[in-house]
mmCIF file of C-alpha atoms in Angstrom:
data_model
loop_
_atom_site.group_PDB
_atom_site.id
_atom_site.type_symbol
_atom_site.label_atom_id
_atom_site.label_comp_id
_atom_site.label_asym_id
_atom_site.label_seq_id
_atom_site.Cartn_x
_atom_site.Cartn_y
_atom_site.Cartn_z
ATOM 1 C CA UNK A 1 -52.960 -21.454 -19.853
ATOM 2 C CA UNK A 2 -49.381 -20.669 -20.558
ATOM 3 C CA UNK A 3 -46.173 -21.570 -18.807
ATOM 4 C CA UNK A 4 -44.372 -19.959 -15.894
ATOM 5 C CA UNK A 5 -42.352 -17.683 -18.181
ATOM 6 C CA UNK A 6 -45.395 -16.335 -19.962
ATOM 7 C CA UNK A 7 -47.605 -16.000 -16.873
ATOM 8 C CA UNK A 8 -44.992 -14.536 -14.520
ATOM 9 C CA UNK A 9 -45.470 -11.202 -16.253
ATOM 10 C CA UNK A 10 -48.937 -10.740 -14.738
ATOM 11 C CA UNK A 11 -47.940 -10.541 -11.043
ATOM 12 C CA UNK A 12 -44.708 -8.786 -12.026
ATOM 13 C CA UNK A 13 -46.698 -6.088 -13.800
ATOM 14 C CA UNK A 14 -49.030 -5.742 -10.800
ATOM 15 C CA UNK A 15 -45.956 -5.274 -8.593
ATOM 16 C CA UNK A 16 -44.587 -2.642 -10.966
ATOM 17 C CA UNK A 17 -47.894 -0.748 -10.914
ATOM 18 C CA UNK A 18 -47.959 -0.746 -7.104
ATOM 19 C CA UNK A 19 -44.338 0.392 -6.861
ATOM 20 C CA UNK A 20 -44.935 3.153 -9.400
ATOM 21 C CA UNK A 21 -48.080 4.337 -7.618
ATOM 22 C CA UNK A 22 -46.446 4.415 -4.188
ATOM 23 C CA UNK A 23 -43.182 5.956 -5.419
ATOM 24 C CA UNK A 24 -40.087 5.990 -3.271
ATOM 25 C CA UNK A 25 -38.001 2.861 -2.876
ATOM 26 C CA UNK A 26 -39.868 -0.233 -4.048
ATOM 27 C CA UNK A 27 -38.581 -2.366 -1.172
ATOM 28 C CA UNK A 28 -40.146 -0.097 1.456
ATOM 29 C CA UNK A 29 -43.763 -0.753 0.500
ATOM 30 C CA UNK A 30 -44.465 -2.833 -2.613
ATOM 31 C CA UNK A 31 -41.501 -5.125 -2.045
ATOM 32 C CA UNK A 32 -42.414 -5.689 1.565
ATOM 33 C CA UNK A 33 -46.023 -6.489 0.644
ATOM 34 C CA UNK A 34 -45.019 -8.969 -2.065
ATOM 35 C CA UNK A 35 -42.292 -10.606 0.032
ATOM 36 C CA UNK A 36 -44.411 -11.075 3.151
ATOM 37 C CA UNK A 37 -47.316 -12.367 1.041
ATOM 38 C CA UNK A 38 -45.246 -15.343 -0.089
ATOM 39 C CA UNK A 39 -45.938 -17.134 3.196
ATOM 40 C CA UNK A 40 -49.679 -17.073 2.401
ATOM 41 C CA UNK A 41 -49.271 -18.838 -0.948
ATOM 42 C CA UNK A 42 -49.044 -22.547 -1.703
ATOM 43 C CA UNK A 43 -47.663 -24.419 -4.695
ATOM 44 C CA UNK A 44 -51.128 -24.581 -6.271
ATOM 45 C CA UNK A 45 -52.022 -20.909 -5.617
ATOM 46 C CA UNK A 46 -53.324 -18.919 -8.553
ATOM 47 C CA UNK A 47 -53.393 -15.256 -9.463
ATOM 48 C CA UNK A 48 -56.494 -14.548 -7.381
ATOM 49 C CA UNK A 49 -54.804 -16.163 -4.392
ATOM 50 C CA UNK A 50 -51.768 -13.943 -4.926
ATOM 51 C CA UNK A 51 -53.986 -10.878 -5.245
ATOM 52 C CA UNK A 52 -55.811 -11.729 -2.021
ATOM 53 C CA UNK A 53 -52.552 -12.440 -0.214
ATOM 54 C CA UNK A 54 -51.098 -9.068 -1.206
ATOM 55 C CA UNK A 55 -54.317 -7.259 -0.245
ATOM 56 C CA UNK A 56 -54.320 -8.979 3.143
ATOM 57 C CA UNK A 57 -50.656 -8.202 3.704
ATOM 58 C CA UNK A 58 -51.035 -4.560 2.660
ATOM 59 C CA UNK A 59 -53.875 -4.187 5.176
ATOM 60 C CA UNK A 60 -51.881 -5.876 7.930
ATOM 61 C CA UNK A 61 -48.762 -3.798 7.306
ATOM 62 C CA UNK A 62 -50.227 -0.421 6.407
ATOM 63 C CA UNK A 63 -53.890 -0.530 7.420
ATOM 64 C CA UNK A 64 -57.221 -1.230 5.816
ATOM 65 C CA UNK A 65 -58.091 1.424 3.240
ATOM 66 C CA UNK A 66 -54.471 2.625 3.218
ATOM 67 C CA UNK A 67 -52.897 4.038 0.071
ATOM 68 C CA UNK A 68 -50.856 0.826 -0.124
ATOM 69 C CA UNK A 69 -53.915 -1.420 -0.037
ATOM 70 C CA UNK A 70 -55.670 0.791 -2.584
ATOM 71 C CA UNK A 71 -52.631 0.631 -4.898
ATOM 72 C CA UNK A 72 -52.591 -3.172 -4.635
ATOM 73 C CA UNK A 73 -56.321 -3.396 -5.434
ATOM 74 C CA UNK A 74 -55.966 -1.082 -8.435
ATOM 75 C CA UNK A 75 -52.913 -2.911 -9.755
ATOM 76 C CA UNK A 76 -54.590 -6.324 -9.709
ATOM 77 C CA UNK A 77 -57.652 -4.790 -11.366
ATOM 78 C CA UNK A 78 -55.486 -3.234 -14.073
ATOM 79 C CA UNK A 79 -53.883 -6.578 -14.923
ATOM 80 C CA UNK A 80 -57.326 -8.205 -15.033
ATOM 81 C CA UNK A 81 -57.224 -10.399 -11.947
ATOM 82 C CA UNK A 82 -59.608 -8.440 -9.673
ATOM 83 C CA UNK A 83 -62.420 -5.993 -10.285
ATOM 84 C CA UNK A 84 -61.768 -2.331 -9.565
#
């Protein structure tokens, strides 16, 4: 439940956690993952879809089992969307 203003904090917080974990400039890693993941989402996509899209994009950009993909997995687990 909830509206777009209330629920937008969940993926925003996941993004923040990834950016904090990876350090450096957010647009180099976390920002790139989130931006390029947008093409994988549809108007009816949910949080799990967004989590999967960012995991897929992190693997494509930085490699499977990369620190980026691990940070994305952990972030979505922390916000309660995926399991750790």
